[in-house]
Structure formats: C-alpha cells, structure tokens
Coordinates of N, CA, C and O in Angstrom, one line a residue:
M335 N 246.1 35.6 -175.6 CA 244.9 36.1 -176.1 C 244.0 36.3 -174.7 O 244.1 35.5 -173.9
E336 N 243.4 37.3 -174.6 CA 242.4 37.5 -173.5 C 241.0 37.0 -173.9 O 240.6 37.4 -174.9
V337 N 240.6 36.0 -173.2 CA 239.4 35.4 -173.4 C 238.2 36.3 -172.7 O 238.1 36.3 -171.4
K338 N 237.4 37.0 -173.5 CA 236.5 37.8 -173.0 C 235.1 37.1 -173.0 O 234.3 37.2 -172.1
Q339 N 234.9 36.0 -173.9 CA 233.8 35.3 -173.9 C 233.9 33.8 -174.3 O 234.7 33.7 -175.3
S340 N 233.3 33.0 -173.7 CA 233.4 31.6 -174.3 C 232.1 30.8 -174.0 O 231.6 31.1 -172.9
S341 N 231.7 30.0 -174.9 CA 230.5 29.2 -174.6 C 230.4 28.0 -175.5 O 231.0 28.1 -176.6
L342 N 229.8 27.1 -175.0 CA 229.5 25.7 -175.8 C 228.6 26.2 -177.1 O 227.5 26.5 -176.8
A343 N 229.2 26.1 -178.2 CA 228.4 26.5 -179.4 C 227.7 25.2 -180.1 O 226.7 25.5 -180.8
A344 N 228.3 24.1 -180.1 CA 227.8 23.1 -180.8 C 228.4 21.7 -180.4 O 229.4 21.7 -179.8
V345 N 227.4 20.8 -180.4 CA 227.9 19.3 -180.0 C 227.4 18.4 -181.0 O 226.4 18.4 -181.6
G346 N 228.4 17.6 -181.6 CA 227.9 16.7 -182.8 C 228.8 15.5 -182.8 O 229.9 15.3 -182.2
T347 N 228.4 14.5 -183.6 CA 229.0 13.3 -183.9 C 229.0 13.2 -185.4 O 229.5 12.3 -185.8
K348 N 228.5 14.1 -186.1 CA 228.7 14.1 -187.7 C 228.7 15.5 -188.2 O 228.2 16.4 -187.6
F349 N 229.1 15.7 -189.3 CA 229.4 17.0 -190.0 C 228.2 18.0 -190.0 O 228.4 19.1 -189.9
S350 N 227.0 17.2 -190.2 CA 225.9 18.2 -190.3 C 225.5 19.0 -188.9 O 224.8 19.7 -188.9
Q351 N 226.1 18.4 -187.9 CA 225.9 19.0 -186.6 C 227.0 20.1 -186.2 O 226.9 20.8 -185.2
Y352 N 228.2 20.2 -187.0 CA 229.2 21.0 -186.8 C 228.9 22.4 -187.3 O 228.1 22.7 -188.1
P353 N 229.5 23.4 -186.6 CA 229.4 25.0 -187.0 C 229.6 25.2 -188.5 O 230.5 24.5 -189.0
T354 N 229.0 26.0 -189.2 CA 229.1 26.2 -190.6 C 229.6 27.7 -190.9 O 229.5 28.1 -191.9
D355 N 230.1 28.5 -189.8 CA 230.4 30.0 -190.1 C 231.8 29.9 -190.4 O 232.3 31.2 -190.6
G356 N 232.6 29.0 -190.7 CA 233.9 29.3 -191.1 C 235.0 29.7 -190.1 O 236.0 29.9 -190.4
K357 N 234.7 29.8 -188.9 CA 235.6 30.3 -188.0 C 236.8 29.3 -187.9 O 236.6 28.1 -188.0
V358 N 237.9 29.9 -187.4 CA 239.1 28.9 -187.2 C 239.0 27.9 -186.1 O 238.4 28.2 -185.1
E359 N 239.4 26.7 -186.2 CA 239.3 25.8 -185.1 C 240.6 25.1 -184.9 O 241.6 24.9 -185.7
I360 N 240.8 25.1 -183.5 CA 241.9 24.5 -183.0 C 241.4 23.2 -182.0 O 240.6 23.4 -181.2
A361 N 241.9 22.0 -182.5 CA 241.3 20.8 -181.8 C 242.3 20.3 -180.7 O 243.4 20.6 -180.7
F362 N 241.7 19.9 -179.6 CA 242.3 19.3 -178.6 C 242.1 17.7 -178.4 O 241.1 17.3 -178.3
A363 N 243.3 17.0 -178.6 CA 243.2 15.6 -178.5 C 244.1 14.8 -177.5 O 245.2 15.6 -177.1
G364 N 243.8 13.8 -176.9 CA 244.5 13.2 -176.0 C 243.8 11.9 -175.4 O 242.7 11.8 -175.5
K365 N 244.6 11.4 -174.6 CA 244.0 10.1 -173.8 C 242.9 10.4 -173.0 O 242.9 11.6 -172.5
S366 N 242.0 9.6 -172.6 CA 240.9 9.7 -171.9 C 241.2 10.4 -170.5 O 240.3 11.2 -170.1
N367 N 242.2 10.1 -169.9 CA 242.4 10.6 -168.4 C 243.6 11.6 -168.4 O 244.3 11.7 -167.3
V368 N 243.8 12.3 -169.6 CA 245.0 13.2 -169.6 C 244.8 14.6 -169.1 O 245.7 15.4 -168.9
G369 N 243.5 15.0 -168.9 CA 243.2 16.2 -168.1 C 242.8 17.2 -169.3 O 243.1 18.4 -169.2
K370 N 242.1 16.9 -170.3 CA 241.7 17.7 -171.5 C 240.7 18.6 -171.0 O 240.8 19.9 -171.3
S371 N 239.7 18.3 -170.4 CA 238.6 19.2 -169.8 C 239.3 20.3 -168.9 O 238.8 21.4 -169.0
T372 N 240.1 19.8 -168.1 CA 240.8 20.9 -167.1 C 241.6 21.8 -167.8 O 241.5 23.0 -167.5
L373 N 242.3 21.3 -168.9 CA 243.2 22.1 -169.7 C 242.2 23.3 -170.5 O 242.5 24.4 -170.4
I374 N 241.0 22.8 -171.1 CA 240.1 23.6 -171.8 C 239.6 24.7 -170.9 O 239.6 25.9 -171.2
N375 N 239.3 24.4 -169.6 CA 238.6 25.1 -168.8 C 239.6 26.2 -168.4 O 239.2 27.5 -168.3
A376 N 240.8 26.0 -168.2 CA 241.8 26.9 -167.7 C 242.2 27.8 -168.8 O 242.4 28.9 -168.7
M377 N 242.2 27.3 -170.1 CA 242.4 28.2 -171.4 C 241.2 29.2 -171.4 O 241.6 30.4 -171.9
L378 N 240.2 28.7 -171.2 CA 238.9 29.7 -171.4 C 238.6 30.4 -170.2 O 237.7 31.2 -170.3
G379 N 239.4 30.2 -169.1 CA 239.1 31.0 -168.0 C 237.8 30.6 -167.2 O 237.2 31.6 -166.7
R380 N 237.3 29.4 -167.5 CA 236.2 29.1 -166.8 C 236.4 27.8 -165.8 O 237.2 27.1 -166.2
K381 N 235.4 27.7 -165.0 CA 235.5 26.5 -164.1 C 235.0 25.2 -164.6 O 235.6 24.2 -164.4
A382 N 233.8 25.2 -165.2 CA 233.2 24.0 -165.6 C 232.5 24.0 -167.0 O 231.5 23.4 -167.2
L383 N 233.1 24.7 -167.9 CA 232.5 24.9 -169.2 C 232.6 23.5 -169.9 O 231.6 22.9 -170.3
A384 N 234.0 23.0 -169.9 CA 234.1 21.7 -170.4 C 233.9 20.8 -169.1 O 234.6 21.0 -168.1
R385 N 233.2 19.8 -169.3 CA 232.9 18.9 -168.0 C 234.1 18.0 -167.7 O 234.5 17.2 -168.4
T386 N 234.4 18.1 -166.4 CA 235.5 17.2 -165.9 C 234.8 16.0 -165.2 O 233.8 16.1 -164.7
S387 N 235.5 15.0 -165.1 CA 234.8 13.8 -164.5 C 235.9 12.9 -164.0 O 237.1 12.9 -164.4
S388 N 235.8 12.2 -162.8 CA 236.7 11.3 -162.3 C 236.7 10.1 -163.1 O 237.7 9.2 -163.0
Q389 N 235.7 9.8 -164.0 CA 235.7 8.6 -164.8 C 236.2 8.9 -166.2 O 235.6 9.9 -166.8
P390 N 237.3 8.5 -166.7 CA 237.8 8.8 -168.0 C 236.9 8.5 -169.1 O 236.1 7.6 -168.9
G391 N 236.9 9.0 -170.3 CA 236.1 8.7 -171.3 C 234.7 9.2 -171.5 O 233.8 8.6 -171.9
K392 N 234.5 10.2 -170.6 CA 233.1 10.8 -170.5 C 232.7 11.7 -171.8 O 231.5 11.7 -172.1
T393 N 233.7 12.4 -172.5 CA 233.4 13.0 -173.8 C 233.2 12.1 -174.9 O 234.1 11.4 -175.3
R394 N 231.9 12.1 -175.3 CA 231.7 11.1 -176.5 C 231.2 11.7 -177.7 O 230.7 11.1 -178.5
T395 N 231.3 13.0 -177.7 CA 230.8 13.8 -178.7 C 232.1 14.9 -179.1 O 232.9 15.0 -178.3
I396 N 231.9 15.4 -180.2 CA 232.9 16.6 -180.6 C 232.3 17.9 -180.2 O 231.0 18.1 -180.5
N397 N 232.9 18.5 -179.1 CA 232.2 19.8 -178.6 C 233.1 21.0 -179.1 O 234.3 21.1 -179.1
F398 N 232.2 22.0 -179.6 CA 232.8 23.3 -180.1 C 232.5 24.3 -179.2 O 231.5 24.7 -178.9
Y399 N 233.6 24.9 -178.7 CA 233.4 26.1 -177.8 C 233.9 27.3 -178.5 O 235.0 27.5 -179.0
D400 N 232.9 28.3 -178.5 CA 233.1 29.5 -179.3 C 234.0 30.5 -178.4 O 233.7 30.6 -177.2
V401 N 235.1 31.0 -178.8 CA 235.9 31.9 -178.1 C 236.0 33.3 -178.7 O 236.4 33.3 -179.9
N402 N 235.6 34.2 -178.0 CA 235.5 35.7 -178.5 C 234.9 35.8 -179.8 O 235.2 36.8 -180.5
D403 N 234.1 34.9 -180.1 CA 233.2 35.1 -181.4 C 234.3 35.1 -182.5 O 234.0 35.6 -183.7
C404 N 235.3 34.5 -182.3 CA 236.5 34.5 -183.3 C 237.1 33.2 -183.9 O 237.7 33.0 -184.9
M405 N 236.8 32.2 -182.9 CA 237.3 30.9 -183.2 C 236.7 29.8 -182.3 O 236.0 30.3 -181.3
Y406 N 237.0 28.5 -182.7 CA 236.5 27.4 -181.9 C 237.6 26.7 -181.3 O 238.6 26.4 -182.0
V407 N 237.4 26.3 -180.1 CA 238.2 25.3 -179.4 C 237.4 24.1 -179.6 O 236.2 24.0 -179.1
V408 N 238.0 23.1 -180.1 CA 237.3 21.7 -180.2 C 237.9 20.7 -179.5 O 239.0 20.3 -179.5
D409 N 236.9 20.1 -178.6 CA 237.1 19.1 -177.6 C 236.8 17.8 -178.3 O 235.7 17.5 -178.6
L410 N 237.8 17.1 -178.7 CA 237.7 15.6 -179.2 C 237.6 14.5 -178.2 O 238.2 14.7 -177.1
P411 N 236.8 13.4 -178.5 CA 236.7 12.6 -177.4 C 238.1 11.7 -177.1 O 238.9 11.7 -178.1
G412 N 238.3 11.4 -175.8 CA 239.7 10.9 -175.5 C 239.8 9.5 -176.2 O 238.9 8.8 -176.4
Y413 N 241.1 9.2 -176.3 CA 241.3 7.9 -176.8 C 241.9 7.0 -175.9 O 242.7 7.3 -174.8
G414 N 242.1 5.7 -176.0 CA 242.7 4.8 -175.3 C 242.1 4.2 -174.1 O 242.7 3.1 -173.3
Y415 N 241.0 4.7 -173.5 CA 240.3 4.2 -172.4 C 239.0 4.5 -172.5 O 238.5 5.6 -172.6
A416 N 238.0 3.5 -172.2 CA 236.6 3.9 -172.1 C 235.8 2.6 -171.8 O 236.1 1.4 -172.4
K417 N 235.0 2.6 -170.7 CA 234.2 1.5 -170.4 C 233.0 1.7 -171.5 O 231.9 2.1 -171.0
A418 N 233.2 1.0 -172.6 CA 232.2 1.2 -173.6 C 232.3 -0.1 -174.6 O 233.4 -0.5 -174.7
P419 N 231.3 -0.4 -175.2 CA 231.5 -1.5 -176.1 C 232.4 -1.3 -177.3 O 232.5 -0.1 -177.7
K420 N 232.9 -2.3 -177.7 CA 234.1 -2.1 -178.8 C 233.4 -1.5 -180.0 O 234.1 -0.6 -180.7
T421 N 232.2 -1.6 -180.4 CA 231.6 -1.0 -181.6 C 231.4 0.5 -181.3 O 231.7 1.3 -182.2
E422 N 231.0 0.8 -180.1 CA 230.9 2.2 -179.7 C 232.3 2.9 -179.7 O 232.5 4.1 -180.3
I423 N 233.3 2.4 -179.2 CA 234.7 2.9 -179.4 C 235.3 3.1 -180.9 O 235.8 4.2 -181.2
A424 N 234.8 2.1 -181.7 CA 235.2 2.2 -183.1 C 234.3 3.3 -183.7 O 235.0 3.9 -184.6
K425 N 233.2 3.6 -183.3 CA 232.6 4.7 -183.9 C 233.1 6.1 -183.6 O 233.2 6.9 -184.3
W426 N 233.6 6.2 -182.3 CA 234.3 7.4 -181.9 C 235.6 7.6 -182.8 O 235.9 8.5 -183.3
G427 N 236.5 6.5 -182.9 CA 237.5 6.5 -183.7 C 237.2 7.0 -185.2 O 238.0 7.9 -185.5
M428 N 236.1 6.6 -185.9 CA 235.7 6.9 -187.2 C 235.2 8.4 -187.1 O 235.7 9.2 -188.1
M429 N 234.5 8.8 -186.1 CA 234.2 10.2 -185.9 C 235.2 11.1 -185.8 O 235.3 12.1 -186.6
I430 N 236.4 10.8 -185.0 CA 237.5 11.7 -184.8 C 238.4 11.8 -186.1 O 238.6 12.8 -186.6
E431 N 238.6 10.5 -186.8 CA 239.3 10.5 -188.0 C 238.6 11.4 -189.1 O 239.3 12.0 -189.9
E432 N 237.2 11.3 -189.1 CA 236.6 11.9 -190.3 C 236.7 13.4 -190.1 O 237.0 14.3 -190.9
Y433 N 236.6 13.9 -188.7 CA 236.8 15.3 -188.3 C 238.1 15.8 -188.9 O 238.3 16.8 -189.4
L434 N 239.0 15.0 -188.3 CA 240.4 15.4 -188.7 C 240.9 15.4 -190.2 O 241.6 16.4 -190.5
Q435 N 240.4 14.5 -190.7 CA 240.7 14.3 -192.3 C 240.1 15.6 -193.2 O 240.6 16.0 -194.2
K436 N 238.8 15.8 -192.8 CA 237.9 16.6 -193.7 C 237.5 18.0 -193.2 O 236.9 18.8 -194.1
R437 N 237.8 18.3 -192.1 CA 237.4 19.7 -191.5 C 238.3 20.8 -192.0 O 239.5 20.8 -191.5
E438 N 237.9 21.5 -193.0 CA 238.8 22.6 -193.6 C 239.1 23.6 -192.6 O 240.2 24.4 -192.8
E439 N 238.1 23.9 -191.6 CA 238.5 25.1 -190.6 C 239.6 24.8 -189.7 O 240.0 25.5 -188.9
L440 N 239.9 23.4 -189.6 CA 241.0 22.9 -188.5 C 242.2 23.5 -188.9 O 242.8 23.3 -190.0
R441 N 242.9 24.3 -188.1 CA 244.2 24.9 -188.3 C 245.4 24.2 -187.6 O 246.5 24.2 -188.0
A442 N 245.1 23.7 -186.3 CA 246.2 23.1 -185.5 C 245.6 22.1 -184.5 O 244.4 22.3 -184.2
I443 N 246.4 21.3 -184.1 CA 246.0 20.3 -182.9 C 246.8 20.4 -181.7 O 248.1 20.3 -182.0
I444 N 246.2 20.6 -180.6 CA 247.0 20.5 -179.3 C 246.8 19.0 -178.9 O 245.8 18.5 -178.6
L445 N 248.0 18.4 -178.8 CA 248.0 16.9 -178.4 C 248.4 16.9 -177.0 O 249.5 17.5 -176.6
L446 N 247.6 16.4 -176.0 CA 247.9 16.4 -174.5 C 248.6 15.1 -174.2 O 248.1 14.0 -174.7
I447 N 249.7 15.1 -173.5 CA 250.4 13.9 -173.1 C 250.7 14.1 -171.6 O 251.1 15.2 -171.1
D448 N 250.3 13.2 -170.7 CA 250.7 13.3 -169.4 C 252.2 13.2 -169.1 O 252.8 12.3 -169.5
I449 N 252.6 14.4 -168.5 CA 254.1 14.5 -168.3 C 254.7 13.5 -167.5 O 255.8 13.3 -167.5
R450 N 253.9 12.9 -166.5 CA 254.4 11.8 -165.7 C 254.8 10.6 -166.3 O 255.5 9.8 -165.7
H451 N 254.3 10.3 -167.5 CA 254.4 9.0 -168.1 C 255.1 9.1 -169.3 O 254.7 10.1 -170.3
E452 N 255.9 8.3 -169.8 CA 256.5 8.1 -171.3 C 255.2 7.9 -172.1 O 254.2 7.2 -171.8
P453 N 255.2 8.7 -173.3 CA 254.0 8.4 -174.1 C 253.7 7.1 -174.5 O 254.7 6.3 -174.7
G454 N 252.5 6.6 -174.4 CA 252.1 5.3 -174.6 C 251.9 5.0 -176.1 O 252.0 5.9 -177.0
K455 N 251.4 3.8 -176.5 CA 251.3 3.3 -178.0 C 250.2 4.0 -178.5 O 250.4 4.6 -179.6
N456 N 249.2 4.3 -177.9 CA 248.1 5.3 -178.4 C 248.6 6.7 -178.6 O 248.2 7.4 -179.7
D457 N 249.3 7.3 -177.8 CA 249.9 8.7 -177.9 C 250.8 8.7 -179.2 O 250.7 9.6 -180.1
I458 N 251.7 7.7 -179.3 CA 252.6 7.6 -180.5 C 251.9 7.5 -181.6 O 252.1 8.3 -182.7
M459 N 250.8 6.6 -181.8 CA 250.1 6.3 -182.9 C 249.2 7.6 -183.4 O 249.3 8.0 -184.5
M460 N 248.7 8.4 -182.4 CA 248.0 9.6 -182.8 C 248.9 10.6 -183.3 O 248.7 11.3 -184.4
Y461 N 250.1 10.7 -182.6 CA 251.1 11.7 -183.1 C 251.5 11.4 -184.4 O 251.6 12.3 -185.3
D462 N 251.8 10.2 -184.6 CA 252.5 9.7 -186.1 C 251.3 10.0 -187.1 O 251.6 10.4 -188.3
W463 N 250.0 9.6 -186.7 CA 248.9 9.9 -187.8 C 248.7 11.3 -188.0 O 248.7 11.8 -189.2
L464 N 248.9 12.2 -187.0 CA 248.6 13.7 -187.2 C 249.8 14.2 -188.0 O 249.7 15.0 -189.0
K465 N 251.1 13.7 -187.8 CA 252.3 14.1 -188.5 C 252.1 13.6 -189.9 O 252.3 14.4 -190.9
H466 N 251.7 12.4 -190.2 CA 251.5 11.8 -191.6 C 250.6 12.8 -192.3 O 250.8 12.9 -193.6
Y467 N 249.6 13.3 -191.8 CA 248.7 14.1 -192.5 C 249.0 15.6 -192.6 O 248.2 16.5 -193.0
G468 N 250.2 15.9 -191.9 CA 250.6 17.3 -192.1 C 250.2 18.4 -191.1 O 250.2 19.4 -191.5
Y469 N 249.4 17.9 -190.1 CA 249.0 19.0 -189.1 C 250.1 19.6 -188.4 O 251.1 19.0 -187.9
D470 N 249.7 20.9 -188.0 CA 250.6 21.7 -186.9 C 250.2 21.1 -185.6 O 248.9 21.1 -185.4
I471 N 251.2 20.6 -184.9 CA 250.9 19.9 -183.7 C 251.7 20.7 -182.6 O 252.8 20.9 -182.6
I472 N 250.8 20.9 -181.5 CA 251.5 21.7 -180.3 C 251.2 20.6 -179.3 O 250.1 20.1 -179.0
I473 N 252.3 20.3 -178.5 CA 252.1 19.2 -177.5 C 252.1 19.9 -176.0 O 252.9 20.8 -175.8
A474 N 251.0 19.7 -175.3 CA 250.9 20.1 -173.9 C 251.1 18.9 -173.0 O 250.5 17.9 -173.1
A475 N 252.2 19.1 -172.2 CA 252.5 18.1 -171.4 C 251.8 18.5 -169.9 O 252.3 19.2 -169.1
T476 N 250.6 17.7 -169.8 CA 249.8 18.0 -168.6 C 250.2 17.6 -167.4 O 251.0 16.6 -167.4
K477 N 249.6 18.0 -166.4 CA 249.7 17.6 -164.9 C 251.2 17.9 -164.4 O 251.8 17.0 -163.7
S478 N 251.9 18.9 -164.9 CA 253.1 19.2 -164.5 C 253.3 19.6 -163.0 O 254.3 19.5 -162.5
D479 N 252.2 19.9 -162.3 CA 252.3 20.2 -160.9 C 252.4 18.8 -160.2 O 252.7 19.0 -158.9
K480 N 252.3 17.7 -160.8 CA 252.1 16.5 -160.1 C 253.6 15.8 -159.9 O 253.9 14.8 -159.3
I481 N 254.7 16.7 -160.6 CA 256.0 16.2 -160.4 C 256.8 17.3 -159.8 O 256.4 18.5 -160.0
N482 N 257.9 16.9 -159.4 CA 258.8 17.8 -158.8 C 259.3 18.9 -159.8 O 259.8 18.4 -160.9
R483 N 259.3 20.1 -159.6 CA 259.7 21.2 -160.5 C 261.2 20.9 -161.4 O 261.4 20.9 -162.4
S484 N 262.0 20.2 -160.4 CA 263.4 19.9 -160.9 C 263.3 18.8 -161.8 O 264.3 18.6 -162.6
Q485 N 262.1 18.0 -161.9 CA 262.0 16.7 -162.8 C 261.5 17.2 -164.1 O 261.5 16.4 -164.9
I486 N 260.9 18.5 -164.3 CA 260.1 18.7 -165.6 C 261.0 18.6 -166.7 O 260.5 18.0 -167.7
Q487 N 262.2 19.2 -166.8 CA 263.0 19.1 -168.1 C 263.2 17.5 -168.5 O 263.1 17.3 -169.6
K488 N 263.5 16.9 -167.3 CA 263.9 15.3 -167.6 C 262.7 14.7 -168.2 O 262.7 14.0 -169.3
H489 N 261.5 14.9 -167.8 CA 260.2 14.3 -168.3 C 259.9 14.8 -169.7 O 259.5 14.1 -170.5
L490 N 260.2 16.1 -169.9 CA 259.8 16.7 -171.2 C 260.9 16.0 -172.3 O 260.5 15.7 -173.4
S491 N 262.2 15.7 -171.9 CA 263.1 15.1 -172.6 C 262.6 13.7 -173.1 O 262.9 13.3 -174.2
V492 N 262.1 12.9 -172.2 CA 261.6 11.7 -172.4 C 260.4 11.7 -173.6 O 260.4 11.0 -174.5
I493 N 259.5 12.7 -173.4 CA 258.4 13.0 -174.4 C 259.2 13.2 -175.7 O 258.7 12.7 -176.7
R494 N 259.9 14.1 -175.7 CA 260.6 14.5 -177.0 C 261.3 13.3 -177.8 O 261.0 13.1 -178.8
K495 N 261.9 12.6 -176.9 CA 262.6 11.4 -177.4 C 261.7 10.4 -178.0 O 261.7 9.8 -179.0
T496 N 260.7 10.0 -177.1 CA 259.6 8.9 -177.3 C 259.0 9.3 -178.6 O 258.7 8.4 -179.5
L497 N 258.5 10.6 -178.8 CA 257.7 11.0 -179.9 C 258.6 11.3 -181.3 O 258.2 11.5 -182.2
G498 N 259.9 11.4 -181.0 CA 260.9 11.8 -182.0 C 260.8 13.1 -182.4 O 260.7 13.6 -183.7
L499 N 260.5 14.1 -181.3 CA 260.3 15.6 -181.8 C 261.7 16.3 -182.3 O 262.7 15.9 -181.6
G500 N 261.6 17.1 -183.1 CA 262.6 17.9 -183.5 C 262.8 19.0 -182.7 O 261.9 19.4 -181.8
P501 N 263.8 19.8 -182.8 CA 264.2 21.1 -181.9 C 262.9 22.1 -182.1 O 262.8 23.0 -181.4
D502 N 262.3 22.1 -183.4 CA 261.3 23.2 -183.6 C 259.9 22.7 -183.3 O 259.1 23.5 -183.2
D503 N 259.8 21.4 -182.8 CA 258.5 21.1 -182.4 C 258.2 21.6 -181.0 O 259.1 21.6 -180.1
V504 N 256.9 22.2 -180.8 CA 256.5 22.8 -179.5 C 256.0 21.9 -178.6 O 255.1 21.1 -178.8
L505 N 256.7 22.0 -177.3 CA 256.1 21.1 -176.2 C 256.1 22.1 -175.1 O 257.2 22.6 -174.5
I506 N 255.0 22.2 -174.4 CA 254.7 23.1 -173.4 C 254.3 22.3 -172.1 O 253.2 21.8 -172.2
P507 N 254.9 22.6 -171.1 CA 254.5 21.9 -169.8 C 253.2 22.7 -169.2 O 253.2 24.0 -169.3
F508 N 252.2 22.0 -168.9 CA 250.9 22.6 -168.4 C 250.5 22.1 -167.1 O 250.7 20.9 -166.9
S509 N 249.9 23.0 -166.2 CA 249.1 22.5 -165.1 C 248.0 23.5 -164.9 O 247.9 24.6 -164.9
G510 N 246.7 22.6 -164.7 CA 245.5 23.2 -164.6 C 245.4 23.8 -163.1 O 244.8 24.8 -162.8
E511 N 246.1 23.2 -162.3 CA 246.2 23.5 -160.9 C 246.9 24.9 -160.7 O 246.4 25.7 -160.1
M512 N 248.0 25.0 -161.4 CA 248.9 26.2 -161.2 C 248.6 27.1 -162.3 O 249.2 28.3 -162.2
K513 N 247.8 26.8 -163.3 CA 247.5 27.6 -164.4 C 248.8 28.0 -165.2 O 248.9 29.1 -165.8
T514 N 249.8 27.1 -165.1 CA 251.0 27.3 -165.8 C 250.8 26.8 -167.3 O 250.3 25.7 -167.6
G515 N 251.4 27.4 -168.4 CA 251.4 26.9 -169.8 C 250.2 27.6 -170.6 O 250.2 27.4 -171.7
V516 N 249.2 28.2 -169.9 CA 248.0 28.9 -170.6 C 248.5 30.0 -171.4 O 248.2 29.9 -172.6
Q517 N 249.3 30.9 -171.0 CA 249.8 32.0 -171.9 C 250.6 31.4 -173.0 O 250.5 31.9 -174.1
E518 N 251.4 30.5 -172.8 CA 252.2 29.9 -173.8 C 251.4 29.3 -174.9 O 251.7 29.2 -176.0
L519 N 250.4 28.4 -174.5 CA 249.5 27.8 -175.4 C 248.8 28.7 -176.3 O 248.6 28.6 -177.6
W520 N 248.3 29.9 -175.6 CA 247.6 30.9 -176.5 C 248.5 31.5 -177.4 O 248.1 31.8 -178.5
A521 N 249.7 31.8 -177.0 CA 250.7 32.5 -178.0 C 250.9 31.5 -179.3 O 250.9 32.1 -180.3
E522 N 250.9 30.3 -179.0 CA 251.0 29.3 -180.2 C 249.6 29.3 -181.0 O 249.8 29.3 -182.2
I523 N 248.6 29.3 -180.2 CA 247.4 29.3 -181.0 C 247.1 30.5 -181.9 O 246.7 30.5 -183.0
E524 N 247.5 31.8 -181.3 CA 247.3 32.9 -182.1 C 248.0 33.0 -183.4 O 247.6 33.7 -184.3
R525 N 249.1 32.3 -183.5 CA 249.8 32.2 -185.0 C 248.8 31.7 -186.1 O 249.0 32.0 -187.2
F526 N 247.8 30.9 -185.6 CA 246.8 30.5 -186.6 C 245.4 31.1 -186.8 O 244.7 30.8 -187.5
L527 N 245.4 32.1 -186.1 CA 244.2 33.1 -186.1 C 244.5 34.2 -187.2 O 245.4 34.7 -187.3
D528 N 243.6 34.3 -188.2 CA 243.8 35.3 -189.3 C 243.6 36.8 -188.8 O 242.8 37.1 -188.0

C-alpha cells in the first residue's frame, strides 16, 4: 500500500474516545521496548508520528492513526515493562483487553517480537490470548538489523518454535533502520481492507 496521508486521529483510554466512523483497524501490540513506534513510523513513512522514546512504556493510551482516510493503525500500550504503579499497569491491561475483546472494527493484530531474544512469558501469553479469541495475527520480528543476516532464519525458527507457530502463520523479519519488512507487512494488512 502506498501511504499518501497519515495523521494521529484519536487518542483514548475508553470506548467513548475511539473513532466512530467504522474504518478497518489493524492493532499493533508488543513488549514496551520492542520498537513499536519505530515500526509504525516506518510503515507510515513518517519520522516521528508515533513517538519513540529511549524509555520503554511511554505509550499509555490507545492511539489511532488514520491512513489514507481508509483505515486506522492502532498503537496499543506496550506490555511487560513500565515504571508505573501496579494499579496503573493493571488499568492499561484492562483497557487493552476491553479494546481487543469488544472492538468490532478490529480486523487483525500485528504482534511485535524482538528477533534477538526468544519470546518471553508475556509474549507467549499475549500470543496465546489472541489465538484463543480467534484473531488473525501477523508477527513482526523487529530489530532484524541488530543481528547478522546469516542468523535471521535461525532466530525466526526459535520464535516459530517457542510460540508454536504453524507453517501458515505469518512471521516477517523487520528493521526500522533498513526499512525491511515494510512492504511485506502492508501486503498482509491489505488482505483485511474491504
């Protein structure tokens, strides 16, 4: 997909603040330091639309980015790390769960996993939860530029094995630095656009 226009359309923590125009939504989920903002900026062809930070856990709201006036890229708060009170973290968890369970416009989820590490407990839990609820899941293995190219397949195999992926499950290596994986992710997303 060629991104001609993208903008932050809505920011919210509850349903009444989310868009009501019925456009297709593709949500992006992942650990706090997995490079979600970097991936979203690369996908949208923008430098700093989604805010990147050296401190993990900066996204504390659900952010809706309008793309070409035909769909939303939805940035969910990262899980697994945040210097915040436990009550605050529990609130984010409930907010994300409510969005994922009740949002009718949601068509697919891009789950980001750091290619350098075996998926952790939180990654496995999120993947299993999404599978349990029957979501279409596309996995983006981020930070692929941080490992030797000859090691990429080996690391992808570890992710496949740890998450119990089948041959039809989509796993795409991604690098914000090299802009690799952007076209492949858009090709997957386009299947869900009416």
